[in-house]
Coordinates of N, CA and C in Angstrom, one line a residue:
M170 N -16.7 -7.0 2.8 CA -15.8 -5.7 3.4 C -15.3 -6.3 3.8
I171 N -13.5 -6.1 3.8 CA -12.0 -7.5 5.1 C -11.8 -6.9 6.2
A172 N -13.0 -5.3 6.3 CA -13.3 -5.1 7.6 C -13.6 -6.0 8.5
G173 N -14.9 -6.5 8.1 CA -15.9 -6.5 8.6 C -15.7 -8.8 8.8
T174 N -14.3 -9.3 8.8 CA -14.1 -10.8 8.5 C -12.9 -10.4 9.2
F175 N -12.4 -9.3 10.0 CA -12.4 -9.1 11.5 C -11.9 -9.8 12.5
G176 N -13.7 -10.4 12.4 CA -13.8 -10.7 14.0 C -13.8 -12.1 13.6
L177 N -13.8 -12.3 12.2 CA -12.7 -13.9 12.5 C -13.6 -15.7 12.7
S178 N -14.7 -15.9 11.9 CA -15.4 -16.8 12.2 C -13.9 -17.6 12.3
A179 N -14.2 -19.1 12.9 CA -13.7 -20.0 13.2 C -13.4 -21.2 11.8
P180 N -14.1 -20.8 10.6 CA -13.7 -20.6 9.5 C -12.4 -20.4 8.6
A181 N -13.0 -18.4 8.9 CA -12.2 -17.5 8.5 C -10.7 -17.8 9.5
L182 N -10.7 -18.0 10.4 CA -9.3 -17.7 11.5 C -8.8 -19.3 10.8
A183 N -9.1 -20.2 11.0 CA -8.7 -21.9 10.2 C -7.6 -21.2 8.8
Q184 N -8.3 -20.2 8.1 CA -7.2 -19.8 6.7 C -7.1 -19.6 7.2
A185 N -7.0 -18.7 7.8 CA -6.2 -17.2 7.6 C -4.5 -17.7 8.2
Q186 N -5.1 -18.3 9.4 CA -3.1 -19.4 10.1 C -2.8 -20.0 9.2
Q187 N -3.5 -20.0 8.0 CA -2.5 -21.2 7.3 C -2.3 -20.7 5.9
S188 N -2.5 -19.7 5.5 CA -2.1 -18.5 4.4 C -1.6 -17.6 5.2
P189 N -1.2 -16.7 4.8 CA 0.2 -14.9 6.2 C -1.1 -14.2 5.5
S190 N -1.9 -14.2 4.4 CA -2.7 -13.1 4.2 C -3.8 -13.0 3.6
I191 N -5.0 -12.1 4.6 CA -5.8 -12.7 4.0 C -6.0 -10.5 3.4
Q192 N -6.1 -10.6 1.8 CA -6.2 -9.5 0.4 C -7.6 -9.0 0.3
E193 N -7.5 -8.4 0.2 CA -8.8 -7.6 -0.5 C -7.9 -5.9 -1.8
V194 N -7.7 -6.3 -2.4 CA -7.3 -5.0 -3.8 C -8.0 -4.7 -4.4
A195 N -8.1 -3.1 -4.9 CA -8.4 -2.8 -6.4 C -7.7 -1.5 -7.1
V196 N -7.9 -1.4 -8.1 CA -6.6 -0.2 -8.3 C -7.8 0.9 -8.9
V197 N -7.5 1.9 -8.8 CA -8.6 3.4 -8.4 C -7.8 4.0 -9.5
P198 N -8.7 4.7 -10.3 CA -7.3 6.0 -11.5 C -8.2 6.7 -10.3
R199 N -7.2 8.0 -9.8 CA -7.8 10.0 -9.7 C -7.8 10.5 -10.1
F200 N -8.7 11.1 -10.5 CA -8.8 12.6 -11.3 C -9.4 13.9 -10.7
A201 N -9.0 15.1 -10.6 CA -9.0 16.0 -10.8 C -9.5 17.1 -11.3
D202 N -10.6 17.2 -11.1 CA -11.0 18.6 -12.6 C -11.7 17.8 -14.3
G203 N -11.4 16.5 -13.7 CA -11.8 15.7 -15.1 C -10.7 15.1 -15.4
V204 N -9.1 15.2 -15.6 CA -8.5 15.4 -15.1 C -6.8 13.9 -14.7
L205 N -7.4 12.7 -15.6 CA -6.4 11.8 -14.6 C -5.0 12.4 -14.0
Q206 N -5.2 12.4 -12.4 CA -3.7 12.7 -11.8 C -3.3 11.8 -11.4
G207 N -3.4 10.3 -11.0 CA -2.6 9.7 -10.5 C -3.3 8.0 -10.5
C208 N -3.0 7.1 -10.0 CA -3.1 5.8 -10.0 C -2.9 4.8 -8.7
A209 N -3.6 4.4 -8.3 CA -3.8 3.8 -6.7 C -3.9 2.8 -6.7
V210 N -3.9 1.5 -5.8 CA -3.7 0.4 -5.6 C -4.1 0.6 -4.5
N211 N -6.2 0.4 -4.1 CA -6.1 0.2 -2.5 C -6.1 -1.5 -2.3
F212 N -6.1 -1.0 -0.4 CA -5.8 -2.6 -0.1 C -6.2 -3.0 1.1
Q213 N -6.7 -3.9 1.8 CA -7.4 -4.0 2.9 C -6.4 -6.1 3.6
V214 N -5.4 -6.1 4.3 CA -4.9 -6.7 4.1 C -5.3 -7.3 6.5
I215 N -5.0 -8.6 6.5 CA -5.2 -8.9 8.0 C -3.9 -10.2 7.3
Q216 N -2.9 -9.5 8.5 CA -1.8 -10.7 9.1 C -1.0 -10.6 10.3
Y217 N -0.8 -11.6 10.1 CA -0.3 -12.0 12.1 C 1.0 -11.3 11.8
D218 N 0.9 -10.5 12.5 CA 2.4 -9.3 13.4 C 3.2 -10.2 14.5
T219 N 4.0 -10.3 14.3 CA 5.0 -11.5 15.3 C 5.8 -10.1 15.7
M220 N 5.9 -9.0 15.3 CA 6.8 -8.6 15.1 C 6.7 -7.3 16.5
Y221 N 4.9 -6.8 16.2 CA 4.9 -5.2 17.6 C 3.5 -6.3 18.2
A222 N 2.7 -6.9 17.3 CA 1.3 -7.8 18.0 C 1.1 -9.3 18.5
G223 N 2.3 -9.8 19.0 CA 2.8 -11.5 20.1 C 1.9 -12.0 18.6
G224 N 1.7 -11.4 17.9 CA 1.1 -12.9 16.5 C 0.0 -12.9 16.7
R225 N -0.6 -11.5 17.3 CA -2.3 -11.4 16.4 C -2.6 -11.3 15.1
P226 N -3.7 -11.0 15.2 CA -3.7 -10.6 13.1 C -4.3 -9.3 14.1
V227 N -3.8 -8.7 12.4 CA -3.8 -7.2 12.5 C -4.5 -6.3 11.0
L228 N -5.4 -5.6 11.2 CA -5.6 -5.2 9.6 C -4.9 -3.7 9.0
L229 N -4.1 -3.9 8.3 CA -3.7 -3.0 7.6 C -4.2 -2.7 6.4
D230 N -4.9 -1.5 6.6 CA -5.1 -0.4 5.7 C -5.1 0.7 4.8
G231 N -4.9 0.3 3.5 CA -4.4 1.5 2.7 C -4.4 1.7 1.1
S232 N -3.2 2.3 0.8 CA -3.2 2.3 -0.5 C -2.0 2.5 -1.3
F233 N -1.5 2.5 -2.2 CA -0.4 2.7 -3.1 C -0.5 3.8 -4.4
Q234 N 0.0 4.9 -4.4 CA 0.0 5.9 -5.2 C 0.5 6.6 -5.9
I235 N 0.1 6.7 -7.1 CA 1.2 7.4 -8.1 C 0.4 8.7 -8.7
Y236 N 1.1 9.8 -8.4 CA 0.4 11.1 -8.9 C 1.4 12.0 -9.6
N237 N 1.1 12.2 -11.1 CA 1.8 13.2 -12.0 C 0.7 14.5 -12.2
F238 N 2.1 15.3 -11.4 CA 1.5 17.3 -11.5 C 2.5 17.8 -12.1
G239 N 2.9 17.0 -13.5 CA 3.6 17.6 -14.7 C 5.3 17.4 -14.9
P240 N 5.7 17.8 -15.9 CA 6.8 17.9 -15.8 C 7.7 17.1 -14.9
G241 N 8.5 16.3 -14.4 CA 8.9 16.2 -13.5 C 8.4 16.0 -11.4
R242 N 7.3 16.3 -11.9 CA 6.9 16.3 -10.9 C 6.0 15.0 -10.4
V243 N 6.5 14.0 -10.6 CA 5.7 12.3 -10.3 C 6.3 12.4 -8.7
S244 N 5.3 11.8 -8.3 CA 5.7 11.5 -7.1 C 4.3 10.5 -5.9
A245 N 5.0 9.5 -5.8 CA 4.3 8.2 -4.7 C 3.8 8.5 -3.6
V246 N 2.8 8.1 -2.7 CA 2.3 7.9 -1.7 C 1.7 7.0 -0.6
L247 N 2.6 6.9 -0.2 CA 1.9 5.2 0.8 C 0.1 5.5 2.0
K248 N -0.1 5.6 2.1 CA -1.2 6.0 3.0 C -1.9 4.5 3.8
L249 N -1.5 4.8 4.8 CA -1.5 3.7 6.1 C -2.1 3.6 7.3
G250 N -3.3 3.1 7.8 CA -3.9 2.7 9.0 C -3.7 1.5 9.6
F251 N -3.5 1.4 10.6 CA -3.9 0.0 11.0 C -4.8 -0.3 12.0
I252 N -5.1 -1.6 12.4 CA -6.2 -1.7 13.9 C -5.9 -3.6 13.9
D253 N -5.8 -3.1 15.1 CA -5.3 -4.8 15.8 C -5.6 -4.9 17.5
E254 N -6.7 -5.0 17.3 CA -8.2 -5.5 17.8 C -9.2 -5.0 17.6
I255 N -10.3 -6.1 17.9 CA -12.1 -5.7 16.8 C -12.5 -4.7 18.1
G256 N -12.4 -3.6 17.1 CA -14.0 -2.8 17.2 C -12.7 -1.9 17.4
G257 N -11.7 -1.9 17.7 CA -10.8 -0.7 17.5 C -10.7 0.2 16.9
A258 N -9.8 1.5 16.8 CA -10.2 2.4 15.7 C -9.0 2.6 15.2
H259 N -8.5 3.0 14.0 CA -7.5 2.8 13.1 C -6.1 3.9 14.0
T260 N -5.2 3.5 13.9 CA -4.0 3.7 14.1 C -2.8 4.2 12.9
A261 N -1.9 5.7 12.4 CA -1.2 5.9 11.3 C 0.1 4.7 12.1
P262 N 1.2 4.4 11.3 CA 1.9 3.7 10.9 C 2.9 5.2 11.9
S263 N 4.3 5.0 12.5 CA 5.4 5.6 12.7 C 6.0 6.4 11.5
D264 N 6.4 5.3 10.4 CA 6.9 5.3 9.3 C 5.8 4.4 8.9
A265 N 6.8 4.3 6.8 CA 6.7 2.9 6.1 C 7.4 3.4 4.8
Y266 N 7.7 3.1 4.2 CA 8.4 2.7 2.9 C 8.1 1.2 2.0
L267 N 8.8 1.7 1.5 CA 8.2 0.3 0.2 C 10.3 -0.6 0.0
V268 N 9.2 -1.6 -0.4 CA 10.8 -3.3 -0.1 C 10.7 -3.5 -1.7
N269 N 11.4 -3.6 -1.9 CA 12.7 -3.9 -3.3 C 13.7 -5.3 -3.6
G270 N 13.3 -6.7 -2.7 CA 14.1 -7.1 -2.7 C 14.5 -6.3 -1.3
L271 N 16.1 -6.5 -1.1 CA 17.3 -5.8 -0.2 C 17.2 -4.5 -0.3
A272 N 16.5 -3.7 -1.1 CA 16.6 -1.9 -1.2 C 15.5 -1.7 -0.4
T273 N 15.2 -0.5 -0.4 CA 14.1 0.3 0.5 C 14.6 1.7 -0.3
S274 N 13.2 2.6 -0.4 CA 12.2 3.9 -0.7 C 13.4 4.7 0.3
V275 N 13.7 4.2 1.8 CA 13.6 5.8 3.1 C 14.6 6.7 1.7
D276 N 15.5 6.1 1.2 CA 16.4 7.4 0.7 C 15.3 8.2 -0.5
E277 N 14.1 8.0 -1.1 CA 13.7 8.8 -1.6 C 12.2 9.1 -1.0
A278 N 11.9 9.5 0.3 CA 11.3 10.1 1.0 C 10.9 11.2 1.1
Q279 N 10.2 12.0 0.7 CA 10.1 13.1 0.8 C 9.4 14.3 2.2
H280 N 8.2 13.5 2.9 CA 7.3 13.8 3.4 C 6.7 12.7 4.4
Q281 N 6.4 12.8 5.3 CA 5.2 11.8 5.9 C 4.2 13.0 7.2
M282 N 3.4 12.8 7.0 CA 2.1 13.3 7.9 C 0.9 12.7 7.8
G283 N 0.4 13.3 9.0 CA -1.2 12.9 9.0 C -2.2 13.2 8.5
S284 N -2.7 12.2 7.8 CA -4.1 11.6 6.7 C -5.1 13.0 7.2
E285 N -5.9 13.3 5.7 CA -7.9 14.1 6.1 C -7.9 12.2 6.7
T286 N -7.9 11.7 6.2 CA -8.3 10.3 7.3 C -7.8 9.7 8.6
S287 N -9.0 10.2 9.6 CA -8.5 10.0 11.1 C -7.9 8.3 11.3
G288 N -7.0 8.5 11.7 CA -5.5 6.8 11.7 C -4.8 6.5 10.9
F289 N -4.8 7.6 10.0 CA -4.1 7.2 9.1 C -3.0 7.8 8.6
G290 N -1.6 7.7 8.1 CA -0.6 8.4 7.8 C -0.2 8.4 6.7
L291 N 0.6 9.9 6.1 CA 0.7 9.5 4.4 C 2.1 9.8 4.6
F292 N 2.6 8.8 3.6 CA 4.2 8.7 3.9 C 4.8 9.3 2.2
G293 N 4.9 10.4 1.3 CA 5.6 10.7 0.6 C 6.6 10.5 0.0
F294 N 6.8 10.3 -1.5 CA 8.2 9.9 -2.2 C 8.5 10.4 -3.6
R295 N 10.1 10.6 -3.7 CA 9.7 11.4 -5.3 C 10.3 10.5 -6.2
L296 N 10.2 10.2 -7.0 CA 10.1 8.9 -7.8 C 11.6 8.1 -8.5
G297 N 11.8 8.1 -7.6 CA 13.2 7.2 -7.4 C 13.2 6.2 -7.9
E298 N 14.7 5.2 -7.8 CA 15.0 3.6 -8.8 C 14.0 3.2 -8.1
Q299 N 13.5 3.2 -6.2 CA 13.3 2.2 -6.1 C 11.3 2.1 -5.7
V300 N 10.5 3.7 -5.9 CA 9.2 3.6 -6.3 C 9.6 3.2 -7.7
T301 N 9.5 3.3 -8.6 CA 10.0 3.1 -10.0 C 10.0 1.6 -10.2
N302 N 11.0 1.0 -9.9 CA 10.6 -0.5 -9.0 C 9.5 -1.2 -8.6
S303 N 9.1 -0.3 -7.7 CA 8.1 -0.9 -6.9 C 6.5 -0.5 -8.4
I304 N 6.1 0.5 -9.1 CA 5.8 1.1 -10.2 C 5.9 -0.7 -11.2
V305 N 7.3 -0.9 -11.8 CA 6.8 -1.2 -12.3 C 6.6 -3.0 -12.2
R306 N 7.0 -3.1 -11.0 CA 7.0 -4.4 -10.0 C 5.3 -5.4 -10.6
I307 N 4.6 -4.2 -10.1 CA 3.1 -4.3 -10.4 C 3.1 -4.9 -12.2
M308 N 3.4 -3.6 -12.6 CA 2.8 -4.0 -14.0 C 3.5 -5.8 -14.5
T309 N 4.8 -6.3 -13.6 CA 5.2 -6.9 -14.6 C 4.1 -8.7 -13.8
A310 N 4.9 -8.0 -12.1 CA 4.4 -9.4 -11.4 C 3.0 -9.5 -10.8
G311 N 2.9 -8.8 -10.8 CA 1.1 -8.1 -9.9 C 1.4 -8.0 -8.4
K312 N 2.8 -7.1 -7.9 CA 2.6 -7.1 -7.1 C 3.6 -6.3 -6.4
F313 N 3.3 -5.8 -5.2 CA 4.8 -5.2 -5.1 C 4.5 -4.3 -2.5
S314 N 5.7 -4.3 -2.4 CA 5.6 -4.9 -1.0 C 6.2 -3.7 -0.1
F315 N 5.9 -3.4 0.6 CA 6.3 -2.5 1.8 C 6.0 -2.4 3.5
A316 N 7.0 -2.3 4.1 CA 7.2 -2.5 5.1 C 6.7 -1.0 6.4
Y317 N 6.0 -1.0 7.5 CA 6.0 -0.2 8.6 C 6.2 -0.3 10.0
Q318 N 6.3 0.6 10.0 CA 6.9 0.8 11.9 C 6.4 1.5 13.1
R319 N 5.7 0.2 13.9 CA 4.6 1.7 14.8 C 5.5 2.2 15.6
E320 N 4.7 3.3 16.5 CA 5.4 4.0 17.1 C 6.1 3.4 18.2
G321 N 7.6 4.2 18.3 CA 8.4 3.5 19.7 C 9.4 1.9 19.1
G322 N 8.7 1.7 17.6 CA 9.4 0.3 17.5 C 10.8 0.7 15.8
S323 N 11.6 0.0 15.7 CA 12.4 -0.2 15.5 C 12.5 -0.9 13.9
G324 N 11.7 -1.7 14.1 CA 11.6 -3.0 13.4 C 10.7 -2.3 11.8
G325 N 10.3 -3.1 10.8 CA 9.6 -2.7 9.7 C 9.1 -4.5 10.0
V326 N 7.3 -4.1 9.7 CA 6.4 -5.2 9.1 C 7.0 -5.3 7.7
P327 N 6.9 -6.4 7.5 CA 7.0 -6.5 5.8 C 6.2 -6.7 5.1
I328 N 4.9 -6.3 4.5 CA 4.0 -6.5 3.7 C 4.0 -6.9 2.3
E329 N 3.8 -7.8 1.3 CA 3.4 -7.7 0.0 C 2.0 -8.1 -0.1
I330 N 1.6 -6.8 -0.7 CA 0.3 -7.3 -1.8 C 0.5 -7.5 -3.1
D331 N -0.2 -8.8 -3.0 CA -0.3 -9.2 -4.6 C -1.8 -9.7 -5.0
M332 N -1.3 -9.2 -5.7 CA -2.6 -9.1 -7.2 C -2.3 -10.2 -8.4
S333 N -1.2 -10.9 -8.8 CA -1.1 -11.9 -9.4 C -2.1 -12.4 -9.7
Q334 N -3.2 -13.0 -8.8 CA -3.6 -13.9 -9.3 C -5.4 -13.0 -10.1
S335 N -5.2 -12.0 -9.9 CA -6.4 -11.7 -10.9 C -5.2 -10.1 -11.4
P336 N -5.5 -10.6 -13.2 CA -4.7 -10.2 -14.5 C -4.7 -8.9 -15.0
E337 N -6.5 -9.0 -14.4 CA -7.2 -8.2 -15.4 C -6.8 -6.4 -13.8
K338 N -6.9 -6.3 -12.6 CA -6.2 -5.4 -12.0 C -4.2 -5.5 -12.9
V339 N -4.0 -6.4 -12.7 CA -2.7 -5.8 -13.2 C -2.8 -4.6 -14.5
S340 N -3.7 -5.6 -15.4 CA -4.0 -4.6 -16.4 C -4.7 -3.5 -16.6
D341 N -5.0 -3.2 -15.5 CA -6.2 -1.9 -15.2 C -4.5 -1.4 -14.6
W342 N -3.8 -1.3 -13.7 CA -2.9 -0.5 -13.5 C -2.3 -0.5 -14.2
S343 N -2.2 -1.2 -15.6 CA -0.7 -0.9 -16.3 C -0.7 0.4 -17.3
E344 N -2.2 0.0 -17.8 CA -3.5 1.4 -18.4 C -2.8 2.2 -18.0
C345 N -3.7 2.4 -16.8 CA -3.6 3.9 -16.1 C -1.9 3.9 -15.5
I346 N -1.0 3.2 -15.1 CA 0.3 4.4 -15.3 C 0.3 4.4 -16.4
D347 N 0.2 4.3 -17.3 CA 0.6 4.0 -19.3 C -0.3 5.9 -19.9
A348 N -1.3 5.5 -19.3 CA -1.5 7.0 -19.4 C -1.6 8.1 -18.5
L349 N -1.3 7.9 -17.2 CA -0.7 9.0 -16.7 C 1.2 9.9 -16.9
L350 N 1.3 8.5 -17.2 CA 2.5 9.1 -17.3 C 3.2 9.9 -18.5
L351 N 2.2 9.3 -20.2 CA 2.7 9.4 -21.3 C 1.7 10.5 -22.0
S352 N 0.5 11.1 -20.4 CA 0.1 11.8 -20.9 C 0.4 13.1 -21.5
D353 N 0.2 14.5 -21.8 CA 0.6 15.8 -22.0 C 0.7 16.2 -20.4
R354 N 1.3 17.9 -19.6 CA 0.8 18.1 -19.2 C 1.0 19.3 -18.5

């Protein structure tokens, strides 16, 4: 688990400083009462945060989830929490949104609330152009991007989740989304 790496041994620290982030990613179907209800990309990322943490490593833990609650009721959720000190507790960002090039999902935001998991925030979006672009970008390029803000901050810290080196995860996402969006509800 990448959280254990947050102690960063000397070799891991050297490797992390040479790359923009260390990532673990999993694609997970979400079921309710035995029926496919959603698809998620769960991730843990260690990235150097120059905006809020003075260039120190920050562990970002979360997921990008797509849910189908019936005709016309498809939505997306970013679930995020971060830790910026070894042994620290998760803290929820004050805001988060998807990023596609120079466009964001800010106009597609529906709700923001605390999560059932302490220290995490939930950021919900309707299925609009930018959410759709993020879904498709995972299917075609194996990547998606978002940004988060900390309490009292106004700048977004950009994060890119990259599954492109794992074709089976990209395929798992595509199969899950196809089954989710093409099923009769």
